[in-house]
CSV table of C-alpha atoms in Angstrom, one decimal:
chain,number,residue,atom,x,y,z
A,1,MET,CA,-7.1,29.4,-11.3
A,2,THR,CA,-9.5,29.0,-8.4
A,3,GLU,CA,-9.5,31.3,-5.4
A,4,HIS,CA,-8.1,28.5,-3.2
A,5,THR,CA,-5.3,27.8,-5.6
A,6,GLY,CA,-4.6,31.5,-5.8
A,7,ARG,CA,-4.2,31.7,-2.1
A,8,GLN,CA,-2.0,28.7,-2.0
A,9,SER,CA,0.3,30.2,-4.7
A,10,LYS,CA,0.4,33.6,-2.9
A,11,GLY,CA,1.2,31.7,0.4
A,12,ALA,CA,4.0,29.7,-1.2
A,13,LEU,CA,5.5,32.9,-2.7
A,14,THR,CA,5.4,34.7,0.7
A,15,ARG,CA,6.9,31.7,2.4
A,16,GLY,CA,9.7,31.6,-0.2
A,17,ARG,CA,10.4,35.3,0.2
A,18,ILE,CA,10.7,34.8,4.0
A,19,VAL,CA,13.1,31.9,3.7
A,20,MET,CA,15.3,33.7,1.2
A,21,GLU,CA,15.5,36.8,3.3
A,22,ALA,CA,16.3,34.8,6.4
A,23,ARG,CA,19.0,32.9,4.4
A,24,ARG,CA,20.5,36.2,3.3
A,25,SER,CA,20.5,37.5,6.9
A,26,LEU,CA,22.0,34.3,8.3
A,27,ILE,CA,24.8,34.4,5.8
A,28,GLU,CA,25.6,38.1,6.2
A,29,SER,CA,25.0,38.6,9.9
A,30,GLY,CA,24.8,35.2,11.6
A,31,TYR,CA,22.2,33.5,13.8
A,32,ASP,CA,22.4,35.9,16.7
A,33,ASP,CA,21.4,38.9,14.6
A,34,LEU,CA,18.5,37.1,12.9
A,35,SER,CA,15.1,38.1,14.2
A,36,LEU,CA,11.6,37.5,13.0
A,37,ARG,CA,10.7,41.2,13.3
A,38,GLY,CA,13.8,42.2,11.3
A,39,VAL,CA,12.9,39.8,8.5
A,40,ALA,CA,9.3,41.0,8.5
A,41,ASP,CA,10.4,44.7,8.4
A,42,ARG,CA,12.8,44.1,5.5
A,43,LEU,CA,10.1,42.3,3.5
A,44,GLY,CA,7.4,44.9,4.4
A,45,ILE,CA,5.0,42.5,5.9
A,46,ALA,CA,3.4,42.3,9.4
A,47,LEU,CA,5.2,40.2,12.0
A,48,GLY,CA,2.0,38.3,12.6
A,49,ASN,CA,1.9,37.3,8.9
A,50,LEU,CA,5.4,36.0,9.1
A,51,GLN,CA,4.6,34.1,12.3
A,52,TYR,CA,1.7,32.4,10.5
A,53,TYR,CA,4.4,30.6,8.4
A,54,PHE,CA,7.2,30.4,11.0
A,55,PRO,CA,6.1,30.9,14.6
A,56,THR,CA,9.6,30.9,16.0
A,57,ARG,CA,13.1,31.9,14.8
A,58,ASP,CA,14.3,28.3,15.1
A,59,GLU,CA,11.6,27.0,12.9
A,60,LEU,CA,12.6,29.6,10.3
A,61,VAL,CA,16.3,28.7,10.5
A,62,LEU,CA,15.4,25.0,10.2
A,63,GLU,CA,13.5,25.7,7.0
A,64,VAL,CA,16.4,27.7,5.6
A,65,ILE,CA,18.7,24.8,6.2
A,66,ARG,CA,16.3,22.2,4.8
A,67,ALA,CA,15.9,24.3,1.6
A,68,GLU,CA,19.7,24.6,1.3
A,69,ALA,CA,20.3,20.9,1.9
A,70,SER,CA,17.6,20.0,-0.6
A,71,ALA,CA,19.2,22.2,-3.3
A,72,ASP,CA,22.7,20.7,-2.6
A,73,LEU,CA,21.4,17.2,-2.6
A,74,GLU,CA,19.9,17.7,-6.1
A,75,THR,CA,23.2,19.0,-7.3
A,76,MET,CA,25.0,16.0,-5.9
A,77,ARG,CA,22.5,13.6,-7.5
A,78,ALA,CA,22.8,15.4,-10.8
A,79,THR,CA,26.6,15.2,-10.6
A,80,VAL,CA,26.5,11.5,-9.9
A,81,GLY,CA,24.1,11.0,-12.8
A,82,LEU,CA,26.3,12.6,-15.4
A,83,ASP,CA,27.4,10.4,-18.3
A,84,ALA,CA,31.1,10.0,-17.4
A,85,SER,CA,33.5,7.5,-16.1
A,86,PRO,CA,33.2,6.3,-12.5
A,87,ARG,CA,36.4,8.2,-11.6
A,88,SER,CA,35.1,11.4,-13.2
A,89,HIS,CA,31.9,11.1,-11.3
A,90,LEU,CA,33.6,10.8,-8.0
A,91,GLU,CA,36.1,13.6,-8.8
A,92,ARG,CA,33.4,16.0,-9.9
A,93,LEU,CA,31.3,15.2,-6.9
A,94,VAL,CA,34.1,16.0,-4.5
A,95,TYR,CA,35.2,19.1,-6.4
A,96,GLU,CA,31.7,20.6,-6.7
A,97,THR,CA,30.7,19.7,-3.1
A,98,VAL,CA,33.8,21.2,-1.5
A,99,SER,CA,33.4,24.3,-3.8
A,100,THR,CA,29.8,24.7,-2.7
A,101,TRP,CA,30.5,24.1,1.0
A,102,ARG,CA,33.3,26.7,0.9
A,103,GLY,CA,30.6,29.3,0.0
A,104,GLU,CA,27.3,30.3,1.4
A,105,SER,CA,26.1,26.7,2.0
A,106,GLY,CA,29.0,26.2,4.3
A,107,VAL,CA,28.0,29.1,6.5
A,108,LEU,CA,24.6,27.6,6.9
A,109,TYR,CA,25.9,24.1,7.7
A,110,MET,CA,28.4,25.5,10.2
A,111,THR,CA,25.4,27.3,11.9
A,112,LEU,CA,23.5,24.0,11.9
A,113,SER,CA,26.5,22.2,13.5
A,114,PHE,CA,26.8,24.8,16.2
A,115,LEU,CA,23.2,24.8,17.1
A,116,ALA,CA,23.1,21.0,17.0
A,117,LEU,CA,25.4,20.9,20.0
A,118,HIS,CA,22.7,22.1,22.4
A,119,ARG,CA,19.3,21.9,20.7
A,120,ASP,CA,17.5,18.7,19.9
A,121,ALA,CA,15.6,20.0,16.9
A,122,PHE,CA,18.9,21.1,15.2
A,123,ARG,CA,20.6,17.8,16.2
A,124,THR,CA,17.9,15.8,14.6
A,125,GLU,CA,18.1,18.0,11.5
A,126,TYR,CA,21.8,17.7,11.3
A,127,ARG,CA,21.6,13.9,11.3
A,128,ARG,CA,18.8,13.9,8.7
A,129,VAL,CA,20.7,16.3,6.4
A,130,TYR,CA,23.9,14.4,6.4
A,131,LYS,CA,22.1,11.0,6.1
A,132,THR,CA,20.6,12.3,2.8
A,133,PHE,CA,24.1,13.4,1.6
A,134,TYR,CA,25.6,10.0,2.2
A,135,GLU,CA,23.3,8.3,-0.3
A,136,PRO,CA,24.7,9.8,-3.5
A,137,ILE,CA,28.2,9.7,-2.1
A,138,GLU,CA,27.9,6.0,-1.4
A,139,ARG,CA,26.6,5.4,-4.9
A,140,ALA,CA,29.5,7.3,-6.5
A,141,ILE,CA,32.0,5.4,-4.5
A,142,GLU,CA,30.4,2.0,-5.3
A,143,ARG,CA,30.4,2.9,-9.0
A,144,ALA,CA,34.1,3.7,-8.8
A,145,GLU,CA,35.0,0.6,-6.8
A,146,PRO,CA,32.3,-2.1,-7.1
A,147,GLY,CA,32.3,-5.4,-5.2
A,148,HIS,CA,32.5,-4.3,-1.6
A,149,PRO,CA,29.8,-4.8,1.1
A,150,LYS,CA,27.3,-2.0,1.6
A,151,SER,CA,28.7,-1.4,5.1
A,152,GLU,CA,32.1,-0.6,3.5
A,153,TYR,CA,30.5,2.1,1.2
A,154,ARG,CA,28.7,3.6,4.2
A,155,GLN,CA,31.9,3.9,6.1
A,156,ARG,CA,33.8,5.4,3.1
A,157,ALA,CA,31.0,7.9,2.5
A,158,ARG,CA,31.2,9.1,6.1
A,159,LEU,CA,35.0,9.4,5.8
A,160,LEU,CA,34.7,11.4,2.5
A,161,THR,CA,32.0,13.6,4.0
A,162,ALA,CA,34.2,14.4,7.0
A,163,LEU,CA,37.1,15.2,4.6
A,164,MET,CA,34.9,17.5,2.5
A,165,ASP,CA,33.4,19.2,5.6
A,166,GLY,CA,36.8,19.9,7.1
A,167,ALA,CA,38.3,21.0,3.7
A,168,ALA,CA,35.4,23.5,3.3
A,169,MET,CA,36.3,25.2,6.6
A,170,GLN,CA,40.0,25.7,6.0
A,171,VAL,CA,41.5,29.2,5.4
A,172,GLN,CA,44.8,30.4,3.8
A,173,VAL,CA,44.8,27.4,1.4
A,174,GLY,CA,46.5,29.1,-1.5
A,175,PRO,CA,45.1,29.1,-5.1
A,176,HIS,CA,41.5,27.9,-5.0
A,177,ASP,CA,41.6,25.4,-7.9
A,178,ARG,CA,44.9,23.8,-6.8
A,179,TYR,CA,43.5,23.4,-3.2
A,180,LEU,CA,40.4,21.7,-4.6
A,181,ARG,CA,42.4,19.4,-6.8
A,182,SER,CA,44.5,18.3,-3.8
A,183,ILE,CA,41.3,17.5,-1.9
A,184,VAL,CA,40.0,15.5,-4.8
A,185,ASP,CA,43.3,13.5,-5.0
A,186,ALA,CA,43.2,12.9,-1.2
A,187,ALA,CA,39.6,11.8,-1.3
A,188,LEU,CA,40.1,9.3,-4.1
A,189,ALA,CA,43.2,7.9,-2.3
A,190,ILE,CA,41.0,7.4,0.9
A,191,VAL,CA,37.7,6.1,-0.5
A,192,ALA,CA,38.6,4.5,-3.8
A,193,PRO,CA,42.3,3.5,-3.5
A,194,GLY,CA,41.9,0.8,-6.2
A,195,ILE,CA,40.5,3.1,-8.9
A,196,THR,CA,42.5,3.6,-12.1
A,197,PRO,CA,44.7,6.7,-11.7
A,198,ALA,CA,44.1,9.6,-14.1
A,199,ARG,CA,46.7,9.9,-16.9
């Protein structure tokens, strides 16, 4: 390993540690309590070192959200790529996504939604994140019900995403698995009404 490569590896490791600590803080304490100095202190690094990677709090929060969305997107794509029937693909995609969004990912996306109301950078990121989510969702719907125009799949993907977003934020929903199953059934009725029912 060359000295330059070693510095790059160390830099990537430091950057990753900063993002993970900021993620933990956002989930546990929220946006208002997140500060660069607090993150730096908890990691035992100088504030100036942290600011080399992330000069502002908003840049750090955006990176946390990008990393989370990237991980969730890979999970979606892997789910869609499973060797199963079209119906099973779509069911699993809805089930796993709502499950994930009801957890820590959901806290970060709600933070993104809130900040997107008033800040251009977060609004732009919000649109980018959800646009990337639409692609595997559209493919899953098309596989379940082929033969429709692309515009139809785009619309259905947005409807399904809105349903999953809303479902993830609900409280007092009763048994977890039963609730998720009801969301899956509702989703299929909306976005793939012609699909063969499960027996």
